[in-house]
C-alpha cells in the first residue's frame, strides 16, 4: 500500500510519497519503492503512483521514464493535456504487452468479478462457501448478477474507451476467453444456466468508472503552459484489451488552485485516514460513530415520545403517525451541522494558514503528513504498509520540479556521469 499527499497553494504544489511496497499477495513489505517521478525533464509536471506498482506486468517506473524520454521538450497548455497524451502513449505502445498478456489480464478481471459476487452473497446471507448444487445459493447468485447488470446498464459513468462499445462486440471478441475460464478456473463452478447472465453482467460492470481489484492510481500534478496556478488530476488505470483501456479521471479528487476560487488544497491518496484526521480534527471512524450516535439518539427519542403518547387514550393516533415520519432529514441536518462546525472551527483555520505558506513549508507539511501516517502504521499491530524513506518534491511555475528529498539506489558521488547525461 501507499500514502501520497499533495499540498497546494498559489505559490506551488508539494507532493510527498512513502516507499513501502507489498510484494504480491504476501505480507512481505519492502521499503525501497519509487512512487514519485518527474513527468517531464523540462516542464513543471510530476506524477505519483499508488496501489499496483505495475501495469499488466510492466513496472510503471519503466513506462513513465520511457514516456519522459519520448516527451522530450514537448509541452502542453494544460495539465489535462499531459494526462491525455500519456493515455495516448499507452495506446500507441499497445499497453506495453502482447495479445496473450492482454487476454490473461482480462481473465484475471473476470475471475475477480466472480469472487466479488460470491463474497457479496456470502456476506449478505451468511453462506460459508459457494455450493453450485444448492438451489438457494444459485438463486441468490442469479439475483445478485441480475441486480449488478440492471444497475450498471443504466450507469452513465462509462470509461472513455467503452463509449459506444456494445455487449455483442464484447461477446464476439471474448468468446474464447470465457470458454477457457469456464473450463479451467474457479469460475467453472458457475452453473451453465447462469453463464450468459454472468458474461453480460461482467461487461456492464467492466465498462463503468469503478476501481477494480487490480488497478493503479496515477496522480498528475503541476502546471500547463497556460496555467498560472497548480492542479492535481488523479487517473485510475486498470488494464487494456484489444486497444481499449479501462481508465477514468477521478473527478471527485481532482483539484486546482484558481484566482477567485480555491486558494489552498490538501489532497491525500491511497491510505488517507491519518491525513483526514489531521485536516478534519477527527478520524473517519470517529465521525461515523458520531453520525451513528445521532441517528440512534433521534430514533430513541422518537420511540420514547411514541410510547408516552401511546399511554394516553387520546395520544395513540398521534404516536402511530409519528412512527411513520421519515427522520432522515433531521438526522442529515444534525450530521451536517457537526461537519460544518468541524470545518469552521478546525479545518478552515488550518487551510487559511496553508494559503500563505512558502514552498519550503509546503514541502515540510507534505512530508509531515506521510511521516505521521508511517508512525501510526508502525504502532499498529498490522503490517507496516506505509514506511521507508519519504520522497518529497515541490513544483512551482517559475522553478519547475524541485526535489526536496529523494532516495537513490546508488551513491550520487560515485555516479556523476548519471547527472551529467541526464539532460543529453
Coordinates of N, CA, C and O in Angstrom, one line a residue, residues 80-224:
X80 N -4.2 18.8 -18.0 CA -5.1 17.7 -18.5 C -4.6 17.2 -19.9 O -4.8 16.1 -20.2
X81 N -3.9 18.1 -20.6 CA -3.3 17.7 -21.9 C -2.2 16.6 -21.7 O -2.0 15.7 -22.5
X82 N -1.4 16.8 -20.6 CA -0.4 15.8 -20.3 C -1.1 14.4 -20.0 O -0.6 13.4 -20.4
X83 N -2.2 14.5 -19.3 CA -2.9 13.2 -19.0 C -3.4 12.6 -20.3 O -3.2 11.3 -20.5
X84 N -4.0 13.3 -21.1 CA -4.5 12.8 -22.4 C -3.3 12.2 -23.3 O -3.5 11.2 -23.9
X85 N -2.2 12.9 -23.3 CA -1.1 12.5 -24.1 C -0.5 11.2 -23.5 O 0.0 10.3 -24.2
X86 N -0.5 11.1 -22.2 CA 0.1 9.9 -21.5 C -0.8 8.7 -21.8 O -0.3 7.6 -22.1
X87 N -2.1 8.9 -21.8 CA -3.1 7.8 -22.1 C -2.9 7.4 -23.6 O -2.9 6.2 -23.9
X88 N -2.7 8.4 -24.5 CA -2.5 8.1 -25.9 C -1.2 7.3 -26.1 O -1.1 6.4 -26.9
X89 N -0.2 7.6 -25.3 CA 1.1 6.9 -25.3 C 0.9 5.5 -25.0 O 1.5 4.6 -25.6
X90 N 0.1 5.2 -24.0 CA -0.2 3.8 -23.6 C -0.8 3.0 -24.8 O -0.5 1.9 -25.0
X91 N -1.8 3.7 -25.4 CA -2.4 3.0 -26.6 C -1.4 2.8 -27.7 O -1.4 1.7 -28.3
X92 N -0.6 3.8 -28.0 CA 0.3 3.7 -29.2 C 1.3 2.5 -28.9 O 1.6 1.8 -29.9
X93 N 1.7 2.3 -27.7 CA 2.6 1.3 -27.4 C 1.9 -0.1 -27.0 O 2.5 -0.9 -26.4
X94 N 0.6 -0.2 -27.4 CA -0.1 -1.4 -27.2 C -0.1 -1.9 -25.7 O 0.0 -3.1 -25.4
X95 N -0.1 -0.9 -24.8 CA -0.2 -1.1 -23.4 C 1.1 -1.9 -22.9 O 1.0 -2.5 -21.8
X96 N 2.2 -1.8 -23.6 CA 3.4 -2.5 -23.3 C 3.2 -4.0 -23.0 O 3.9 -4.6 -22.2
X97 N 2.3 -4.6 -23.8 CA 2.1 -6.0 -23.6 C 1.8 -6.6 -25.0 O 1.6 -5.9 -26.0
X98 N 1.8 -7.9 -25.1 CA 1.4 -8.6 -26.3 C -0.1 -9.1 -26.1 O -0.7 -8.9 -25.0
X99 N -0.6 -9.7 -27.1 CA -2.0 -10.1 -27.1 C -2.3 -11.2 -26.0 O -3.3 -11.1 -25.4
X100 N -1.3 -12.1 -25.8 CA -1.5 -13.1 -24.8 C -1.6 -12.5 -23.4 O -2.5 -13.0 -22.6
X101 N -0.8 -11.6 -23.1 CA -0.8 -10.9 -21.8 C -2.2 -10.2 -21.6 O -2.8 -10.3 -20.5
X102 N -2.7 -9.5 -22.6 CA -3.9 -8.9 -22.5 C -5.1 -9.8 -22.3 O -6.0 -9.6 -21.4
X103 N -5.1 -11.0 -22.9 CA -6.1 -12.0 -22.7 C -6.0 -12.5 -21.3 O -7.0 -12.7 -20.6
X104 N -4.8 -12.7 -20.8 CA -4.6 -13.2 -19.4 C -5.1 -12.2 -18.4 O -5.7 -12.6 -17.4
X105 N -4.9 -10.9 -18.6 CA -5.3 -9.9 -17.7 C -6.8 -9.8 -17.7 O -7.5 -9.5 -16.7
X106 N -7.4 -10.0 -18.9 CA -8.9 -10.0 -18.9 C -9.5 -11.1 -18.1 O -10.4 -11.0 -17.4
X107 N -8.8 -12.3 -18.2 CA -9.3 -13.4 -17.4 C -9.1 -13.2 -15.9 O -10.0 -13.6 -15.1
X108 N -8.1 -12.5 -15.5 CA -7.9 -12.1 -14.1 C -9.0 -11.2 -13.6 O -9.6 -11.4 -12.5
X109 N -9.4 -10.2 -14.5 CA -10.5 -9.3 -14.1 C -11.9 -10.1 -14.0 O -12.7 -9.9 -13.1
X110 N -12.1 -11.1 -14.9 CA -13.3 -11.9 -14.9 C -13.4 -12.7 -13.6 O -14.4 -12.8 -13.0
X111 N -12.3 -13.4 -13.3 CA -12.2 -14.2 -12.1 C -12.4 -13.3 -10.8 O -13.1 -13.7 -9.9
X112 N -11.9 -12.1 -10.8 CA -12.0 -11.2 -9.7 C -13.5 -10.8 -9.5 O -14.0 -10.7 -8.4
X113 N -14.2 -10.6 -10.7 CA -15.6 -10.2 -10.6 C -16.4 -11.4 -10.1 O -17.4 -11.2 -9.3
X114 N -16.1 -12.6 -10.5 CA -16.7 -13.8 -9.9 C -16.6 -13.9 -8.4 O -17.6 -14.1 -7.7
X115 N -15.4 -13.7 -7.9 CA -15.1 -13.8 -6.5 C -15.9 -12.7 -5.8 O -16.3 -12.9 -4.6
X116 N -15.9 -11.5 -6.4 CA -16.6 -10.4 -5.8 C -18.1 -10.7 -5.5 O -18.6 -10.5 -4.4
X117 N -18.8 -11.3 -6.5 CA -20.2 -11.7 -6.4 C -20.4 -12.8 -5.3 O -21.3 -12.7 -4.5
X118 N -19.5 -13.7 -5.3 CA -19.6 -14.8 -4.2 C -19.4 -14.2 -2.9 O -20.1 -14.5 -1.9
X119 N -18.5 -13.2 -2.7 CA -18.2 -12.6 -1.5 C -19.4 -11.8 -1.0 O -19.8 -11.8 0.2
X120 N -20.1 -11.1 -1.9 CA -21.2 -10.3 -1.6 C -22.4 -11.2 -1.1 O -23.0 -10.9 0.0
X121 N -22.7 -12.3 -1.8 CA -23.8 -13.1 -1.4 C -23.5 -13.9 -0.1 O -24.4 -14.1 0.7
X122 N -22.3 -14.3 0.1 CA -21.9 -14.9 1.3 C -22.0 -14.0 2.5 O -22.5 -14.4 3.6
X123 N -21.7 -12.7 2.4 CA -21.8 -11.8 3.4 C -23.3 -11.4 3.7 O -23.7 -11.3 4.8
X124 N -24.0 -11.3 2.6 CA -25.5 -10.9 2.8 C -26.2 -12.0 3.5 O -27.1 -11.7 4.3
X125 N -26.0 -13.3 3.2 CA -26.8 -14.4 3.6 C -26.1 -15.4 4.5 O -26.6 -16.5 4.8
X126 N -24.9 -15.0 4.9 CA -24.1 -15.8 5.9 C -23.8 -17.3 5.3 O -23.9 -18.2 6.1
X127 N -23.6 -17.3 4.0 CA -23.2 -18.6 3.4 C -21.7 -18.8 3.7 O -20.9 -17.9 3.5
X128 N -21.3 -20.0 4.2 CA -19.9 -20.3 4.5 C -19.1 -20.5 3.2 O -17.9 -20.1 3.2
X129 N -19.7 -21.1 2.2 CA -19.0 -21.2 0.9 C -20.0 -21.4 -0.2 O -21.2 -21.6 0.1
X130 N -19.5 -21.4 -1.4 CA -20.3 -21.5 -2.6 C -20.6 -23.0 -2.9 O -19.6 -23.7 -3.1
X131 N -21.8 -23.4 -3.0 CA -22.1 -24.7 -3.4 C -23.0 -24.7 -4.6 O -24.2 -24.3 -4.5
X132 N -22.5 -25.1 -5.8 CA -23.2 -25.0 -7.0 C -24.4 -26.0 -7.1 O -25.2 -25.9 -8.0
X133 N -24.5 -26.9 -6.1 CA -25.6 -27.8 -6.1 C -26.7 -27.4 -5.2 O -27.8 -28.0 -5.1
X134 N -26.5 -26.2 -4.5 CA -27.5 -25.7 -3.6 C -28.4 -24.7 -4.3 O -28.0 -23.7 -4.7
X135 N -29.7 -25.1 -4.6 CA -30.6 -24.2 -5.4 C -30.8 -22.8 -4.7 O -31.0 -21.8 -5.4
X136 N -30.7 -22.8 -3.4 CA -30.9 -21.5 -2.7 C -29.8 -20.5 -3.0 O -30.0 -19.4 -3.4
X137 N -28.6 -21.1 -2.9 CA -27.4 -20.3 -3.2 C -27.3 -19.8 -4.7 O -27.0 -18.7 -5.0
X138 N -27.7 -20.7 -5.6 CA -27.7 -20.4 -7.0 C -28.7 -19.3 -7.3 O -28.4 -18.4 -8.1
X139 N -29.9 -19.4 -6.6 CA -30.9 -18.3 -6.9 C -30.4 -17.0 -6.4 O -30.6 -16.0 -7.0
X140 N -29.7 -17.0 -5.2 CA -29.2 -15.7 -4.7 C -28.1 -15.2 -5.6 O -28.0 -13.9 -5.8
X141 N -27.3 -16.0 -6.1 CA -26.2 -15.6 -7.1 C -26.8 -15.0 -8.3 O -26.4 -14.0 -8.8
X142 N -27.9 -15.6 -8.8 CA -28.6 -15.1 -10.0 C -29.2 -13.8 -9.7 O -29.0 -12.8 -10.6
X143 N -29.8 -13.6 -8.6 CA -30.3 -12.3 -8.2 C -29.3 -11.2 -8.1 O -29.5 -10.1 -8.6
X144 N -28.1 -11.6 -7.6 CA -27.0 -10.6 -7.4 C -26.5 -10.2 -8.8 O -26.2 -9.0 -9.1
X145 N -26.3 -11.2 -9.7 CA -25.8 -10.9 -11.0 C -26.8 -10.0 -11.8 O -26.4 -9.1 -12.5
X146 N -28.1 -10.3 -11.6 CA -29.1 -9.5 -12.3 C -29.2 -8.1 -11.8 O -29.3 -7.1 -12.5
X147 N -29.0 -8.0 -10.4 CA -29.0 -6.7 -9.8 C -27.8 -5.8 -10.3 O -28.0 -4.6 -10.6
X148 N -26.7 -6.5 -10.3 CA -25.5 -5.8 -10.8 C -25.7 -5.3 -12.3 O -25.3 -4.2 -12.6
X149 N -26.2 -6.2 -13.1 CA -26.5 -5.9 -14.5 C -27.4 -4.7 -14.6 O -27.2 -3.8 -15.4
X150 N -28.5 -4.8 -13.9 CA -29.5 -3.7 -14.0 C -29.0 -2.4 -13.6 O -29.3 -1.3 -14.2
X151 N -28.2 -2.3 -12.5 CA -27.6 -1.1 -12.0 C -26.6 -0.5 -13.0 O -26.6 0.7 -13.3
X152 N -25.7 -1.4 -13.5 CA -24.6 -0.9 -14.3 C -25.0 -0.6 -15.8 O -24.4 0.2 -16.4
X153 N -26.1 -1.2 -16.2 CA -26.6 -1.0 -17.6 C -27.0 0.5 -17.8 O -26.9 1.1 -18.8
X154 N -27.6 1.1 -16.7 CA -28.1 2.5 -16.8 C -27.1 3.5 -16.2 O -27.4 4.7 -16.1
X155 N -25.9 3.0 -15.7 CA -24.9 3.8 -15.1 C -24.3 4.7 -16.2 O -23.7 4.2 -17.2
X156 N -24.4 6.0 -16.1 CA -23.9 6.9 -17.2 C -22.4 7.1 -17.2 O -21.8 7.6 -18.1
X157 N -21.7 6.7 -16.1 CA -20.3 6.9 -15.9 C -19.5 5.8 -16.6 O -19.2 4.8 -16.0
X158 N -19.3 5.9 -17.9 CA -18.6 4.9 -18.7 C -17.2 5.3 -19.0 O -17.0 6.5 -19.3
X159 N -16.3 4.4 -18.9 CA -14.9 4.7 -19.3 C -14.8 5.1 -20.8 O -15.6 4.6 -21.6
X160 N -14.0 6.1 -21.0 CA -13.9 6.7 -22.4 C -13.8 5.7 -23.5 O -14.5 5.8 -24.5
X161 N -13.0 4.7 -23.3 CA -12.7 3.7 -24.4 C -13.9 2.7 -24.6 O -13.9 2.0 -25.6
X162 N -14.9 2.8 -23.7 CA -16.0 1.9 -23.8 C -17.3 2.6 -24.3 O -18.3 1.9 -24.4
X163 N -17.2 3.8 -24.6 CA -18.4 4.5 -25.1 C -18.7 4.0 -26.5 O -17.8 4.0 -27.4
X164 N -19.9 3.6 -26.7 CA -20.3 3.0 -28.0 C -20.0 1.6 -28.2 O -20.3 1.0 -29.3
X165 N -19.3 1.0 -27.2 CA -18.9 -0.4 -27.3 C -20.1 -1.3 -26.8 O -20.5 -1.2 -25.7
X166 N -20.5 -2.2 -27.7 CA -21.7 -3.0 -27.3 C -21.4 -4.3 -26.8 O -20.3 -4.8 -26.9
X167 N -22.3 -4.9 -26.1 CA -22.1 -6.2 -25.5 C -21.9 -7.3 -26.6 O -21.2 -8.2 -26.4
X168 N -22.6 -7.1 -27.7 CA -22.5 -8.1 -28.8 C -21.0 -8.1 -29.3 O -20.4 -9.1 -29.6
X169 N -20.4 -6.9 -29.4 CA -19.0 -6.8 -29.9 C -18.1 -7.5 -28.8 O -17.2 -8.3 -29.2
X170 N -18.3 -7.2 -27.6 CA -17.5 -7.7 -26.5 C -17.7 -9.3 -26.5 O -16.7 -10.0 -26.3
X171 N -18.9 -9.8 -26.6 CA -19.1 -11.2 -26.6 C -18.4 -11.9 -27.7 O -17.8 -13.0 -27.5
X172 N -18.4 -11.3 -28.9 CA -17.8 -11.9 -30.0 C -16.2 -11.9 -29.8 O -15.6 -12.9 -30.2
X173 N -15.7 -10.8 -29.3 CA -14.2 -10.7 -29.1 C -13.7 -11.6 -28.0 O -12.5 -12.0 -28.0
X174 N -14.5 -11.9 -27.0 CA -14.0 -12.6 -25.8 C -14.6 -14.0 -25.7 O -14.5 -14.6 -24.6
X175 N -15.2 -14.5 -26.7 CA -15.9 -15.9 -26.7 C -14.9 -16.9 -26.2 O -15.2 -17.7 -25.3
X176 N -13.7 -17.0 -26.8 CA -12.7 -18.0 -26.4 C -12.2 -17.8 -25.0 O -11.9 -18.8 -24.3
X177 N -12.0 -16.6 -24.6 CA -11.6 -16.3 -23.2 C -12.6 -16.9 -22.2 O -12.2 -17.5 -21.2
X178 N -13.9 -16.6 -22.4 CA -14.9 -17.1 -21.5 C -14.9 -18.7 -21.5 O -15.1 -19.3 -20.5
X179 N -14.8 -19.2 -22.7 CA -14.8 -20.7 -22.8 C -13.7 -21.3 -22.0 O -13.9 -22.3 -21.3
X180 N -12.5 -20.7 -22.1 CA -11.4 -21.2 -21.3 C -11.6 -21.0 -19.8 O -11.2 -21.9 -19.0
X181 N -12.1 -19.9 -19.4 CA -12.4 -19.6 -18.0 C -13.4 -20.6 -17.4 O -13.2 -21.2 -16.3
X182 N -14.4 -20.9 -18.2 CA -15.5 -21.8 -17.7 C -15.0 -23.3 -17.7 O -15.6 -24.1 -17.0
X183 N -13.8 -23.5 -18.3 CA -13.3 -24.9 -18.4 C -12.2 -25.1 -17.4 O -12.1 -26.3 -16.9
X184 N -11.4 -24.1 -17.1 CA -10.1 -24.4 -16.3 C -9.9 -23.6 -15.1 O -8.9 -23.6 -14.5
X185 N -10.9 -22.8 -14.7 CA -10.7 -21.9 -13.5 C -11.8 -22.2 -12.5 O -12.7 -23.0 -12.7
X186 N -11.7 -21.4 -11.4 CA -12.7 -21.5 -10.3 C -14.1 -21.1 -10.9 O -15.1 -21.6 -10.3
X187 N -14.2 -20.3 -11.9 CA -15.5 -19.9 -12.5 C -16.2 -21.1 -13.1 O -17.4 -21.1 -13.4
X188 N -15.5 -22.2 -13.3 CA -16.1 -23.4 -13.8 C -17.2 -24.0 -12.9 O -18.1 -24.7 -13.4
X189 N -17.2 -23.5 -11.7 CA -18.3 -23.9 -10.7 C -19.6 -23.2 -11.0 O -20.6 -23.6 -10.5
X190 N -19.5 -22.2 -11.9 CA -20.7 -21.5 -12.2 C -21.7 -22.3 -13.0 O -21.3 -22.9 -14.0
X191 N -23.0 -22.5 -12.6 CA -23.9 -23.3 -13.3 C -24.1 -22.8 -14.8 O -24.0 -21.6 -15.1
X192 N -24.4 -23.8 -15.6 CA -24.5 -23.4 -17.1 C -25.6 -22.4 -17.3 O -25.4 -21.5 -18.2
X193 N -26.7 -22.5 -16.6 CA -27.8 -21.6 -16.8 C -27.5 -20.1 -16.4 O -28.3 -19.2 -16.8
X194 N -26.4 -19.9 -15.7 CA -26.0 -18.5 -15.3 C -24.9 -17.9 -16.1 O -24.6 -16.7 -15.9
X195 N -24.3 -18.7 -17.0 CA -23.1 -18.2 -17.7 C -23.4 -17.0 -18.6 O -22.6 -16.1 -18.7
X196 N -24.5 -17.0 -19.4 CA -24.8 -15.9 -20.2 C -25.0 -14.6 -19.4 O -24.6 -13.6 -19.8
X197 N -25.8 -14.8 -18.3 CA -26.0 -13.7 -17.4 C -24.7 -13.2 -16.8 O -24.5 -11.9 -16.7
X198 N -23.8 -14.1 -16.4 CA -22.5 -13.7 -15.9 C -21.7 -12.9 -16.9 O -21.1 -11.8 -16.5
X199 N -21.7 -13.3 -18.1 CA -20.9 -12.6 -19.2 C -21.4 -11.2 -19.3 O -20.7 -10.2 -19.4
X200 N -22.8 -11.0 -19.4 CA -23.3 -9.7 -19.7 C -23.2 -8.8 -18.5 O -22.9 -7.6 -18.6
X201 N -23.3 -9.4 -17.3 CA -23.2 -8.6 -16.1 C -21.7 -8.1 -15.9 O -21.5 -7.0 -15.5
X202 N -20.7 -9.0 -16.3 CA -19.3 -8.6 -16.2 C -19.1 -7.4 -17.2 O -18.4 -6.5 -16.9
X203 N -19.6 -7.5 -18.4 CA -19.4 -6.5 -19.4 C -19.8 -5.1 -18.9 O -19.0 -4.1 -19.0
X204 N -21.0 -5.0 -18.4 CA -21.5 -3.7 -17.9 C -20.8 -3.3 -16.7 O -20.7 -2.1 -16.4
X205 N -20.3 -4.2 -15.9 CA -19.5 -3.8 -14.7 C -18.1 -3.3 -15.1 O -17.6 -2.4 -14.6
X206 N -17.6 -4.0 -16.1 CA -16.2 -3.7 -16.5 C -16.1 -2.3 -17.2 O -15.1 -1.7 -17.1
X207 N -17.1 -1.9 -17.9 CA -17.0 -0.6 -18.7 C -17.3 0.6 -17.8 O -17.0 1.7 -18.3
X208 N -17.8 0.5 -16.6 CA -18.1 1.7 -15.8 C -16.9 2.2 -15.1 O -15.9 1.5 -14.9
X209 N -17.0 3.5 -14.6 CA -15.9 4.1 -13.9 C -15.9 3.6 -12.4 O -16.4 4.3 -11.5
X210 N -15.3 2.5 -12.2 CA -15.2 1.9 -10.9 C -13.8 1.3 -10.7 O -13.3 0.6 -11.6
X211 N -13.3 1.4 -9.5 CA -11.9 0.8 -9.3 C -12.0 -0.7 -9.1 O -12.6 -1.1 -8.1
X212 N -11.5 -1.5 -10.0 CA -11.5 -2.9 -9.8 C -10.4 -3.3 -8.8 O -9.6 -2.5 -8.3
X213 N -10.3 -4.6 -8.6 CA -9.3 -5.2 -7.6 C -7.9 -4.8 -8.1 O -7.0 -4.5 -7.2
X214 N -7.6 -4.9 -9.4 CA -6.2 -4.7 -9.8 C -6.2 -3.4 -10.6 O -6.6 -3.3 -11.8
X215 N -5.7 -2.3 -10.0 CA -5.7 -1.0 -10.6 C -4.5 -0.2 -10.1 O -3.9 -0.6 -9.0
X216 N -4.2 0.8 -10.7 CA -3.2 1.8 -10.3 C -3.8 3.2 -10.3 O -4.5 3.6 -11.2
X217 N -3.4 4.0 -9.3 CA -3.8 5.4 -9.3 C -2.6 6.2 -9.8 O -1.5 6.0 -9.2
X218 N -2.8 7.0 -10.8 CA -1.8 7.9 -11.3 C -2.2 9.3 -10.9 O -3.2 9.8 -11.4
X219 N -1.3 10.0 -10.2 CA -1.6 11.3 -9.7 C -0.8 12.3 -10.5 O 0.4 12.4 -10.3
X220 N -1.4 13.0 -11.5 CA -0.7 14.0 -12.3 C -0.7 15.4 -11.5 O -1.8 15.7 -11.1
X221 N 0.4 16.1 -11.4 CA 0.4 17.3 -10.7 C 1.3 18.3 -11.3 O 2.3 17.9 -11.9
X222 N 1.0 19.6 -11.2 CA 1.8 20.6 -11.8 C 1.1 21.6 -12.6 O -0.1 22.0 -12.3
X223 N 1.7 22.1 -13.7 CA 1.2 23.2 -14.5 C 1.3 22.9 -16.0 O 2.2 22.3 -16.4
X224 N 0.3 23.4 -16.7 CA 0.4 23.6 -18.1 C 0.9 25.0 -18.5 O 1.0 25.8 -17.6

